């Protein structure tokens, strides 16, 4: 199993949405898919049809069979669970700081086939939750919405990721091409991130919050929407990357080396 951490240094970048939709699409691609929530706000389950925050989860049970639930699309998802009182949450945050590989060790217990993918949703970086997700990851997928805040927070995040030696890919999210500021910042991000920025921009699309409000996957309910199309591209790329990673051909420089090539086809040929 390979683990992909979905990270951003700004709130509302689309991490939880991308985690849930990627897990669903990867399950459709034939990967056993696990979606893991490393964010005490407990929103991930709502993307899989839950109507209330899950009681049991990562934070209060190490027993995957108690904490895990299966979505209609075959994704096994593990919510954070009820974080308890403010004191409980403080103790948990301290534990995450003390045990930087807590999540990594938990994921190591999961018995899924080599082509399985775990997608980890996290709270915004920097936080103990984002650091856990990054420490558990074989690939960090950083979401960069084209906002000034993204540009301001990107250098320290990039420096922290460089220190980990983990493969890192970036994707623009919530792009509104009609807004001049968005196109300007996208150009800047492409120049800055060069080969590490994937060519699969996720556009701002009204279908996304509408599907969330219904507790549905927008890739299922509006498969021809712009955002569903964008997520399909991203999912194909992650699928291809994971196939190369399983064969040991996707090291820290893999994203830059692979660039924008159609990943699934590439992996099939190698
Ligand atoms: N591509 C998109 N188009 C339109 N709305 C979007 C898109 N992506 C996310 N949203 C909406 O933006 C809001 C935030 O998305 P989401 O919760 O996925 O982001 P997040 O990065 O996890 O946020 P947080 O920092 O709160 O954890 C949600 O209402 C979601 O429906
Ligand atoms: Mg979120």
PDB file of C-alpha atoms and ligand atoms in Angstrom:
ATOM      1  CA  UNK A   1       0.000   0.000   0.000  1.00  0.00           C
ATOM      2  CA  UNK A   2       1.206   3.507  -0.796  1.00  0.00           C
ATOM      3  CA  UNK A   3       0.176   6.552   1.216  1.00  0.00           C
ATOM      4  CA  UNK A   4      -0.614   9.968  -0.239  1.00  0.00           C
ATOM      5  CA  UNK A   5      -0.928  12.944   2.145  1.00  0.00           C
ATOM      6  CA  UNK A   6      -3.169  15.760   0.925  1.00  0.00           C
ATOM      7  CA  UNK A   7      -1.706  18.940   2.367  1.00  0.00           C
ATOM      8  CA  UNK A   8      -2.014  22.698   2.083  1.00  0.00           C
ATOM      9  CA  UNK A   9      -0.786  25.708   4.007  1.00  0.00           C
ATOM     10  CA  UNK A  10      -4.094  27.563   3.578  1.00  0.00           C
ATOM     11  CA  UNK A  11      -7.533  26.620   4.814  1.00  0.00           C
ATOM     12  CA  UNK A  12     -10.348  25.815   2.392  1.00  0.00           C
ATOM     13  CA  UNK A  13      -7.947  24.676  -0.352  1.00  0.00           C
ATOM     14  CA  UNK A  14     -10.111  21.626  -1.067  1.00  0.00           C
ATOM     15  CA  UNK A  15      -8.060  19.017   0.830  1.00  0.00           C
ATOM     16  CA  UNK A  16     -11.007  17.112   2.273  1.00  0.00           C
ATOM     17  CA  UNK A  17     -12.900  17.231  -1.014  1.00  0.00           C
ATOM     18  CA  UNK A  18      -9.884  16.054  -3.019  1.00  0.00           C
ATOM     19  CA  UNK A  19      -9.137  13.280  -0.494  1.00  0.00           C
ATOM     20  CA  UNK A  20     -12.673  11.890  -0.702  1.00  0.00           C
ATOM     21  CA  UNK A  21     -13.053  12.210  -4.471  1.00  0.00           C
ATOM     22  CA  UNK A  22      -9.595  10.805  -5.221  1.00  0.00           C
ATOM     23  CA  UNK A  23     -10.299   7.820  -2.976  1.00  0.00           C
ATOM     24  CA  UNK A  24     -13.588   7.196  -4.790  1.00  0.00           C
ATOM     25  CA  UNK A  25     -12.034   7.523  -8.251  1.00  0.00           C
ATOM     26  CA  UNK A  26      -9.047   5.355  -7.332  1.00  0.00           C
ATOM     27  CA  UNK A  27     -11.457   2.676  -6.098  1.00  0.00           C
ATOM     28  CA  UNK A  28     -13.149   2.884  -9.515  1.00  0.00           C
ATOM     29  CA  UNK A  29      -9.672   2.501 -11.095  1.00  0.00           C
ATOM     30  CA  UNK A  30      -9.361  -0.817  -9.215  1.00  0.00           C
ATOM     31  CA  UNK A  31      -7.158   0.303  -6.308  1.00  0.00           C
ATOM     32  CA  UNK A  32      -8.282  -0.808  -2.858  1.00  0.00           C
ATOM     33  CA  UNK A  33      -8.730   2.694  -1.404  1.00  0.00           C
ATOM     34  CA  UNK A  34      -8.477   3.886   2.179  1.00  0.00           C
ATOM     35  CA  UNK A  35      -9.377   7.482   3.110  1.00  0.00           C
ATOM     36  CA  UNK A  36      -7.970   8.534   6.474  1.00  0.00           C
ATOM     37  CA  UNK A  37      -8.867  11.682   8.372  1.00  0.00           C
ATOM     38  CA  UNK A  38      -6.100  13.396  10.317  1.00  0.00           C
ATOM     39  CA  UNK A  39      -8.135  16.477  11.216  1.00  0.00           C
ATOM     40  CA  UNK A  40     -10.144  16.748  14.433  1.00  0.00           C
ATOM     41  CA  UNK A  41     -12.950  18.682  12.731  1.00  0.00           C
ATOM     42  CA  UNK A  42     -14.369  15.419  11.431  1.00  0.00           C
ATOM     43  CA  UNK A  43     -15.705  16.503   8.023  1.00  0.00           C
ATOM     44  CA  UNK A  44     -14.369  13.697   5.842  1.00  0.00           C
ATOM     45  CA  UNK A  45     -17.184  11.277   6.692  1.00  0.00           C
ATOM     46  CA  UNK A  46     -19.790  13.744   5.397  1.00  0.00           C
ATOM     47  CA  UNK A  47     -18.278  13.333   1.915  1.00  0.00           C
ATOM     48  CA  UNK A  48     -19.016   9.612   2.199  1.00  0.00           C
ATOM     49  CA  UNK A  49     -22.650  10.066   3.209  1.00  0.00           C
ATOM     50  CA  UNK A  50     -22.450  10.279   7.018  1.00  0.00           C
ATOM     51  CA  UNK A  51     -25.142  12.552   8.479  1.00  0.00           C
ATOM     52  CA  UNK A  52     -23.396  13.160  11.807  1.00  0.00           C
ATOM     53  CA  UNK A  53     -19.755  13.180  12.941  1.00  0.00           C
ATOM     54  CA  UNK A  54     -18.476   9.664  13.589  1.00  0.00           C
ATOM     55  CA  UNK A  55     -18.009   8.730  17.251  1.00  0.00           C
ATOM     56  CA  UNK A  56     -15.300   6.095  16.781  1.00  0.00           C
ATOM     57  CA  UNK A  57     -12.195   6.955  14.836  1.00  0.00           C
ATOM     58  CA  UNK A  58      -8.447   7.274  14.729  1.00  0.00           C
ATOM     59  CA  UNK A  59      -8.217   9.473  17.814  1.00  0.00           C
ATOM     60  CA  UNK A  60     -10.029   7.142  20.185  1.00  0.00           C
ATOM     61  CA  UNK A  61      -9.454   3.605  18.895  1.00  0.00           C
ATOM     62  CA  UNK A  62      -6.515   1.806  17.351  1.00  0.00           C
ATOM     63  CA  UNK A  63      -8.890  -0.914  16.195  1.00  0.00           C
ATOM     64  CA  UNK A  64      -9.404  -0.383  12.468  1.00  0.00           C
ATOM     65  CA  UNK A  65     -12.389  -2.700  12.304  1.00  0.00           C
ATOM     66  CA  UNK A  66     -14.211  -0.513  14.872  1.00  0.00           C
ATOM     67  CA  UNK A  67     -13.170   2.805  13.353  1.00  0.00           C
ATOM     68  CA  UNK A  68     -13.390   2.040   9.627  1.00  0.00           C
ATOM     69  CA  UNK A  69     -16.547   2.371   7.546  1.00  0.00           C
ATOM     70  CA  UNK A  70     -17.172   1.523   3.920  1.00  0.00           C
ATOM     71  CA  UNK A  71     -18.691   4.003   1.457  1.00  0.00           C
ATOM     72  CA  UNK A  72     -21.197   3.046  -1.244  1.00  0.00           C
ATOM     73  CA  UNK A  73     -18.304   3.295  -3.727  1.00  0.00           C
ATOM     74  CA  UNK A  74     -16.195   0.754  -1.859  1.00  0.00           C
ATOM     75  CA  UNK A  75     -13.843   3.186  -0.134  1.00  0.00           C
ATOM     76  CA  UNK A  76     -12.818   2.196   3.375  1.00  0.00           C
ATOM     77  CA  UNK A  77     -12.730   5.460   5.319  1.00  0.00           C
ATOM     78  CA  UNK A  78     -11.457   6.075   8.810  1.00  0.00           C
ATOM     79  CA  UNK A  79     -12.802   9.227  10.481  1.00  0.00           C
ATOM     80  CA  UNK A  80     -10.925  11.090  13.183  1.00  0.00           C
ATOM     81  CA  UNK A  81     -13.696  10.304  15.646  1.00  0.00           C
ATOM     82  CA  UNK A  82     -15.076  12.330  18.546  1.00  0.00           C
ATOM     83  CA  UNK A  83     -12.122  14.446  19.725  1.00  0.00           C
ATOM     84  CA  UNK A  84     -13.624  14.792  23.226  1.00  0.00           C
ATOM     85  CA  UNK A  85     -13.113  17.733  25.577  1.00  0.00           C
ATOM     86  CA  UNK A  86     -10.634  20.573  25.053  1.00  0.00           C
ATOM     87  CA  UNK A  87      -8.317  18.812  27.523  1.00  0.00           C
ATOM     88  CA  UNK A  88      -8.550  15.540  25.547  1.00  0.00           C
ATOM     89  CA  UNK A  89      -7.746  17.419  22.344  1.00  0.00           C
ATOM     90  CA  UNK A  90      -4.750  19.090  23.998  1.00  0.00           C
ATOM     91  CA  UNK A  91      -3.455  15.698  25.170  1.00  0.00           C
ATOM     92  CA  UNK A  92      -3.891  14.263  21.682  1.00  0.00           C
ATOM     93  CA  UNK A  93      -2.051  17.181  20.072  1.00  0.00           C
ATOM     94  CA  UNK A  94       0.797  16.689  22.578  1.00  0.00           C
ATOM     95  CA  UNK A  95       0.900  12.977  21.741  1.00  0.00           C
ATOM     96  CA  UNK A  96       1.145  13.745  18.033  1.00  0.00           C
ATOM     97  CA  UNK A  97       4.116  16.033  18.735  1.00  0.00           C
ATOM     98  CA  UNK A  98       5.761  13.391  20.953  1.00  0.00           C
ATOM     99  CA  UNK A  99       5.176  10.536  18.494  1.00  0.00           C
ATOM    100  CA  UNK A 100       5.820  11.962  15.003  1.00  0.00           C
ATOM    101  CA  UNK A 101       5.282   8.524  13.412  1.00  0.00           C
ATOM    102  CA  UNK A 102       2.038   7.698  15.233  1.00  0.00           C
ATOM    103  CA  UNK A 103      -0.045   7.688  12.032  1.00  0.00           C
ATOM    104  CA  UNK A 104       2.671   6.016   9.996  1.00  0.00           C
ATOM    105  CA  UNK A 105       2.794   3.180  12.553  1.00  0.00           C
ATOM    106  CA  UNK A 106      -0.990   2.823  12.513  1.00  0.00           C
ATOM    107  CA  UNK A 107      -1.041   2.640   8.715  1.00  0.00           C
ATOM    108  CA  UNK A 108       1.715   0.015   8.804  1.00  0.00           C
ATOM    109  CA  UNK A 109      -0.789  -2.304  10.527  1.00  0.00           C
ATOM    110  CA  UNK A 110      -3.221  -2.118   7.604  1.00  0.00           C
ATOM    111  CA  UNK A 111      -3.224  -5.309   5.616  1.00  0.00           C
ATOM    112  CA  UNK A 112      -4.078  -4.233   2.077  1.00  0.00           C
ATOM    113  CA  UNK A 113      -2.544  -5.319  -1.258  1.00  0.00           C
ATOM    114  CA  UNK A 114       0.448  -3.572  -2.846  1.00  0.00           C
ATOM    115  CA  UNK A 115      -1.755  -1.635  -5.284  1.00  0.00           C
ATOM    116  CA  UNK A 116      -3.849  -0.173  -2.439  1.00  0.00           C
ATOM    117  CA  UNK A 117      -3.752   3.563  -1.810  1.00  0.00           C
ATOM    118  CA  UNK A 118      -4.285   5.392   1.464  1.00  0.00           C
ATOM    119  CA  UNK A 119      -5.280   9.053   1.066  1.00  0.00           C
ATOM    120  CA  UNK A 120      -4.744  11.130   4.191  1.00  0.00           C
ATOM    121  CA  UNK A 121      -6.706  14.336   4.763  1.00  0.00           C
ATOM    122  CA  UNK A 122      -5.093  16.725   7.226  1.00  0.00           C
ATOM    123  CA  UNK A 123      -5.597  20.074   8.931  1.00  0.00           C
ATOM    124  CA  UNK A 124      -3.719  23.007   7.360  1.00  0.00           C
ATOM    125  CA  UNK A 125       0.065  22.984   7.659  1.00  0.00           C
ATOM    126  CA  UNK A 126       1.787  23.837   9.994  1.00  0.00           C
ATOM    127  CA  UNK A 127       0.040  21.681  12.573  1.00  0.00           C
ATOM    128  CA  UNK A 128       0.742  18.375  14.304  1.00  0.00           C
ATOM    129  CA  UNK A 129      -1.971  16.829  12.096  1.00  0.00           C
ATOM    130  CA  UNK A 130      -0.318  17.908   8.843  1.00  0.00           C
ATOM    131  CA  UNK A 131       3.081  16.780  10.130  1.00  0.00           C
ATOM    132  CA  UNK A 132       1.653  13.318  10.939  1.00  0.00           C
ATOM    133  CA  UNK A 133       0.195  13.041   7.436  1.00  0.00           C
ATOM    134  CA  UNK A 134       3.485  14.110   5.833  1.00  0.00           C
ATOM    135  CA  UNK A 135       5.529  11.712   7.984  1.00  0.00           C
ATOM    136  CA  UNK A 136       3.244   8.835   6.931  1.00  0.00           C
ATOM    137  CA  UNK A 137       3.356   9.660   3.207  1.00  0.00           C
ATOM    138  CA  UNK A 138       5.107   8.121   0.223  1.00  0.00           C
ATOM    139  CA  UNK A 139       3.832  11.085  -1.785  1.00  0.00           C
ATOM    140  CA  UNK A 140       2.735  14.496  -0.530  1.00  0.00           C
ATOM    141  CA  UNK A 141       0.150  16.169  -2.747  1.00  0.00           C
ATOM    142  CA  UNK A 142       0.149  19.884  -1.941  1.00  0.00           C
ATOM    143  CA  UNK A 143      -2.913  21.843  -2.988  1.00  0.00           C
ATOM    144  CA  UNK A 144      -2.179  25.410  -4.051  1.00  0.00           C
ATOM    145  CA  UNK A 145      -5.299  27.530  -4.610  1.00  0.00           C
ATOM    146  CA  UNK A 146      -4.274  30.629  -6.612  1.00  0.00           C
ATOM    147  CA  UNK A 147      -4.510  33.085  -3.722  1.00  0.00           C
ATOM    148  CA  UNK A 148      -1.926  35.531  -2.371  1.00  0.00           C
ATOM    149  CA  UNK A 149      -1.942  33.558   0.916  1.00  0.00           C
ATOM    150  CA  UNK A 150      -0.670  30.513  -0.995  1.00  0.00           C
ATOM    151  CA  UNK A 151       2.312  32.458  -2.337  1.00  0.00           C
ATOM    152  CA  UNK A 152       3.090  33.803   1.126  1.00  0.00           C
ATOM    153  CA  UNK A 153       3.000  30.409   2.840  1.00  0.00           C
ATOM    154  CA  UNK A 154       4.595  28.290   0.121  1.00  0.00           C
ATOM    155  CA  UNK A 155       8.344  28.894   0.803  1.00  0.00           C
ATOM    156  CA  UNK A 156       8.355  27.546   4.402  1.00  0.00           C
ATOM    157  CA  UNK A 157       6.183  24.572   3.393  1.00  0.00           C
ATOM    158  CA  UNK A 158       8.482  23.729   0.486  1.00  0.00           C
ATOM    159  CA  UNK A 159      11.533  23.979   2.736  1.00  0.00           C
ATOM    160  CA  UNK A 160       9.924  21.673   5.329  1.00  0.00           C
ATOM    161  CA  UNK A 161       8.993  19.150   2.626  1.00  0.00           C
ATOM    162  CA  UNK A 162      12.459  19.244   1.100  1.00  0.00           C
ATOM    163  CA  UNK A 163      13.869  18.216   4.501  1.00  0.00           C
ATOM    164  CA  UNK A 164      11.683  15.076   4.549  1.00  0.00           C
ATOM    165  CA  UNK A 165      13.029  13.687   1.251  1.00  0.00           C
ATOM    166  CA  UNK A 166       9.539  12.487   0.304  1.00  0.00           C
ATOM    167  CA  UNK A 167       8.170  12.798  -3.253  1.00  0.00           C
ATOM    168  CA  UNK A 168       6.064  15.965  -3.545  1.00  0.00           C
ATOM    169  CA  UNK A 169       3.587  17.026  -6.230  1.00  0.00           C
ATOM    170  CA  UNK A 170       1.601  20.259  -6.345  1.00  0.00           C
ATOM    171  CA  UNK A 171      -1.841  20.866  -7.854  1.00  0.00           C
ATOM    172  CA  UNK A 172      -3.744  24.115  -8.337  1.00  0.00           C
ATOM    173  CA  UNK A 173      -7.230  23.953  -6.847  1.00  0.00           C
ATOM    174  CA  UNK A 174     -10.318  26.165  -6.920  1.00  0.00           C
ATOM    175  CA  UNK A 175      -9.082  27.913 -10.061  1.00  0.00           C
ATOM    176  CA  UNK A 176     -11.336  30.569 -11.593  1.00  0.00           C
ATOM    177  CA  UNK A 177      -9.692  31.366 -14.941  1.00  0.00           C
ATOM    178  CA  UNK A 178     -11.991  34.375 -15.478  1.00  0.00           C
ATOM    179  CA  UNK A 179     -10.282  36.110 -12.552  1.00  0.00           C
ATOM    180  CA  UNK A 180      -7.106  37.889 -13.599  1.00  0.00           C
ATOM    181  CA  UNK A 181      -5.559  37.409 -10.151  1.00  0.00           C
ATOM    182  CA  UNK A 182      -6.066  33.634 -10.430  1.00  0.00           C
ATOM    183  CA  UNK A 183      -4.418  33.418 -13.850  1.00  0.00           C
ATOM    184  CA  UNK A 184      -1.527  35.638 -12.712  1.00  0.00           C
ATOM    185  CA  UNK A 185      -0.904  33.567  -9.591  1.00  0.00           C
ATOM    186  CA  UNK A 186      -1.195  30.323 -11.592  1.00  0.00           C
ATOM    187  CA  UNK A 187       1.534  31.537 -13.944  1.00  0.00           C
ATOM    188  CA  UNK A 188       3.672  32.483 -10.953  1.00  0.00           C
ATOM    189  CA  UNK A 189       3.118  29.076  -9.341  1.00  0.00           C
ATOM    190  CA  UNK A 190       4.037  27.279 -12.557  1.00  0.00           C
ATOM    191  CA  UNK A 191       7.231  29.310 -12.866  1.00  0.00           C
ATOM    192  CA  UNK A 192       8.110  28.709  -9.198  1.00  0.00           C
ATOM    193  CA  UNK A 193       7.216  25.041  -8.942  1.00  0.00           C
ATOM    194  CA  UNK A 194       8.216  24.097 -12.476  1.00  0.00           C
ATOM    195  CA  UNK A 195       8.069  20.311 -13.002  1.00  0.00           C
ATOM    196  CA  UNK A 196       6.580  19.656  -9.569  1.00  0.00           C
ATOM    197  CA  UNK A 197       3.269  21.331 -10.464  1.00  0.00           C
ATOM    198  CA  UNK A 198       0.929  18.806 -12.052  1.00  0.00           C
ATOM    199  CA  UNK A 199      -0.962  19.851 -15.176  1.00  0.00           C
ATOM    200  CA  UNK A 200      -4.310  18.906 -13.598  1.00  0.00           C
ATOM    201  CA  UNK A 201      -5.772  22.159 -12.280  1.00  0.00           C
ATOM    202  CA  UNK A 202      -8.987  21.682 -10.297  1.00  0.00           C
ATOM    203  CA  UNK A 203     -11.426  24.423 -11.237  1.00  0.00           C
ATOM    204  CA  UNK A 204     -13.896  26.165  -8.960  1.00  0.00           C
ATOM    205  CA  UNK A 205     -17.188  24.463  -9.737  1.00  0.00           C
ATOM    206  CA  UNK A 206     -20.621  24.933  -8.148  1.00  0.00           C
ATOM    207  CA  UNK A 207     -21.178  21.163  -8.481  1.00  0.00           C
ATOM    208  CA  UNK A 208     -18.649  20.596  -5.666  1.00  0.00           C
ATOM    209  CA  UNK A 209     -20.392  22.246  -2.670  1.00  0.00           C
ATOM    210  CA  UNK A 210     -23.796  21.164  -4.008  1.00  0.00           C
ATOM    211  CA  UNK A 211     -22.742  17.501  -4.010  1.00  0.00           C
ATOM    212  CA  UNK A 212     -21.192  17.948  -0.548  1.00  0.00           C
ATOM    213  CA  UNK A 213     -24.494  19.345   0.732  1.00  0.00           C
ATOM    214  CA  UNK A 214     -26.183  16.163  -0.506  1.00  0.00           C
ATOM    215  CA  UNK A 215     -23.438  13.919   0.956  1.00  0.00           C
ATOM    216  CA  UNK A 216     -22.585  12.639  -2.524  1.00  0.00           C
ATOM    217  CA  UNK A 217     -19.488  12.328  -4.654  1.00  0.00           C
ATOM    218  CA  UNK A 218     -19.649  14.952  -7.425  1.00  0.00           C
ATOM    219  CA  UNK A 219     -17.628  12.628  -9.645  1.00  0.00           C
ATOM    220  CA  UNK A 220     -20.591  10.264  -9.391  1.00  0.00           C
ATOM    221  CA  UNK A 221     -23.518  12.727  -9.329  1.00  0.00           C
ATOM    222  CA  UNK A 222     -22.167  15.161 -11.970  1.00  0.00           C
ATOM    223  CA  UNK A 223     -19.580  13.116 -13.888  1.00  0.00           C
ATOM    224  CA  UNK A 224     -19.439  15.636 -16.760  1.00  0.00           C
ATOM    225  CA  UNK A 225     -18.811  18.651 -14.542  1.00  0.00           C
ATOM    226  CA  UNK A 226     -15.526  20.525 -14.918  1.00  0.00           C
ATOM    227  CA  UNK A 227     -14.327  19.535 -11.434  1.00  0.00           C
ATOM    228  CA  UNK A 228     -15.127  15.835 -12.054  1.00  0.00           C
ATOM    229  CA  UNK A 229     -13.108  15.991 -15.271  1.00  0.00           C
ATOM    230  CA  UNK A 230     -10.218  17.648 -13.399  1.00  0.00           C
ATOM    231  CA  UNK A 231     -10.291  15.061 -10.608  1.00  0.00           C
ATOM    232  CA  UNK A 232     -10.258  12.229 -13.169  1.00  0.00           C
ATOM    233  CA  UNK A 233      -6.956  13.582 -14.505  1.00  0.00           C
ATOM    234  CA  UNK A 234      -5.499  13.847 -11.017  1.00  0.00           C
ATOM    235  CA  UNK A 235      -6.681  10.331 -10.099  1.00  0.00           C
ATOM    236  CA  UNK A 236      -5.132   8.834 -13.258  1.00  0.00           C
ATOM    237  CA  UNK A 237      -1.858  10.514 -12.395  1.00  0.00           C
ATOM    238  CA  UNK A 238      -1.886   9.247  -8.788  1.00  0.00           C
ATOM    239  CA  UNK A 239      -2.817   5.762 -10.023  1.00  0.00           C
ATOM    240  CA  UNK A 240       0.132   5.771 -12.452  1.00  0.00           C
ATOM    241  CA  UNK A 241       2.497   7.156  -9.823  1.00  0.00           C
ATOM    242  CA  UNK A 242       1.493   4.439  -7.352  1.00  0.00           C
ATOM    243  CA  UNK A 243       2.096   1.663  -9.888  1.00  0.00           C
ATOM    244  CA  UNK A 244       5.617   2.994 -10.464  1.00  0.00           C
ATOM    245  CA  UNK A 245       6.135   3.427  -6.712  1.00  0.00           C
ATOM    246  CA  UNK A 246       5.176  -0.199  -6.046  1.00  0.00           C
ATOM    247  CA  UNK A 247       7.891  -1.209  -8.528  1.00  0.00           C
ATOM    248  CA  UNK A 248      10.388   1.014  -6.704  1.00  0.00           C
ATOM    249  CA  UNK A 249      10.601   3.457  -9.617  1.00  0.00           C
ATOM    250  CA  UNK A 250       9.170   6.536  -7.929  1.00  0.00           C
ATOM    251  CA  UNK A 251      11.746   8.152  -5.646  1.00  0.00           C
ATOM    252  CA  UNK A 252      11.826  11.710  -4.257  1.00  0.00           C
ATOM    253  CA  UNK A 253      12.576  13.194  -7.702  1.00  0.00           C
ATOM    254  CA  UNK A 254       9.965  11.094  -9.439  1.00  0.00           C
ATOM    255  CA  UNK A 255       7.372  13.832  -9.889  1.00  0.00           C
ATOM    256  CA  UNK A 256       9.820  16.140 -11.647  1.00  0.00           C
ATOM    257  CA  UNK A 257      11.178  13.238 -13.732  1.00  0.00           C
ATOM    258  CA  UNK A 258       7.715  12.048 -14.720  1.00  0.00           C
ATOM    259  CA  UNK A 259       6.414  15.555 -15.364  1.00  0.00           C
ATOM    260  CA  UNK A 260       3.120  15.739 -17.157  1.00  0.00           C
ATOM    261  CA  UNK A 261       3.259  12.403 -18.902  1.00  0.00           C
ATOM    262  CA  UNK A 262       0.082  10.296 -18.920  1.00  0.00           C
ATOM    263  CA  UNK A 263       0.906   8.256 -15.888  1.00  0.00           C
ATOM    264  CA  UNK A 264      -1.271   5.171 -16.105  1.00  0.00           C
ATOM    265  CA  UNK A 265      -0.133   4.452 -19.664  1.00  0.00           C
ATOM    266  CA  UNK A 266       3.471   5.133 -18.666  1.00  0.00           C
ATOM    267  CA  UNK A 267       3.317   2.721 -15.758  1.00  0.00           C
ATOM    268  CA  UNK A 268       1.775   0.035 -17.972  1.00  0.00           C
ATOM    269  CA  UNK A 269       4.702   0.235 -20.379  1.00  0.00           C
ATOM    270  CA  UNK A 270       7.449  -0.039 -17.735  1.00  0.00           C
TER     271      UNK A 270
HETATM  272  N1  LIG B   1     -13.203  22.887  -6.768  1.00  0.00           N
HETATM  273  C1  LIG B   1     -14.115  23.442  -5.956  1.00  0.00           C
HETATM  274  N2  LIG B   1     -15.110  24.227  -6.453  1.00  0.00           N
HETATM  275  C2  LIG B   1     -16.032  24.791  -5.639  1.00  0.00           C
HETATM  276  N3  LIG B   1     -16.054  24.623  -4.306  1.00  0.00           N
HETATM  277  C3  LIG B   1     -15.095  23.863  -3.753  1.00  0.00           C
HETATM  278  C4  LIG B   1     -14.070  23.218  -4.531  1.00  0.00           C
HETATM  279  N4  LIG B   1     -13.262  22.535  -3.698  1.00  0.00           N
HETATM  280  C5  LIG B   1     -13.752  22.714  -2.463  1.00  0.00           C
HETATM  281  N5  LIG B   1     -14.857  23.507  -2.498  1.00  0.00           N
HETATM  282  C6  LIG B   1     -15.694  23.919  -1.358  1.00  0.00           C
HETATM  283  O1  LIG B   1     -14.885  24.709  -0.496  1.00  0.00           O
HETATM  284  C7  LIG B   1     -15.135  24.383   0.848  1.00  0.00           C
HETATM  285  C8  LIG B   1     -13.827  23.894   1.479  1.00  0.00           C
HETATM  286  O2  LIG B   1     -13.462  22.665   0.840  1.00  0.00           O
HETATM  287  P1  LIG B   1     -12.728  21.535   1.662  1.00  0.00           P
HETATM  288  O3  LIG B   1     -13.416  21.314   2.960  1.00  0.00           O
HETATM  289  O4  LIG B   1     -12.539  20.376   0.780  1.00  0.00           O
HETATM  290  O5  LIG B   1     -11.334  22.251   1.883  1.00  0.00           O
HETATM  291  P2  LIG B   1     -10.255  21.996   3.028  1.00  0.00           P
HETATM  292  O6  LIG B   1      -8.943  22.396   2.453  1.00  0.00           O
HETATM  293  O7  LIG B   1     -10.383  20.623   3.533  1.00  0.00           O
HETATM  294  O8  LIG B   1     -10.753  23.041   4.108  1.00  0.00           O
HETATM  295  P3  LIG B   1     -10.385  23.140   5.648  1.00  0.00           P
HETATM  296  O9  LIG B   1      -9.158  23.990   5.742  1.00  0.00           O
HETATM  297  O10 LIG B   1     -11.589  23.788   6.260  1.00  0.00           O
HETATM  298  O11 LIG B   1     -10.132  21.730   6.153  1.00  0.00           O
HETATM  299  C9  LIG B   1     -16.240  23.327   0.855  1.00  0.00           C
HETATM  300  O12 LIG B   1     -17.482  23.978   1.004  1.00  0.00           O
HETATM  301  C10 LIG B   1     -16.142  22.715  -0.536  1.00  0.00           C
HETATM  302  O13 LIG B   1     -17.391  22.222  -0.992  1.00  0.00           O
HETATM  303 MG1  LIG B   2     -10.610  19.866   5.434  1.00  0.00          MG
END
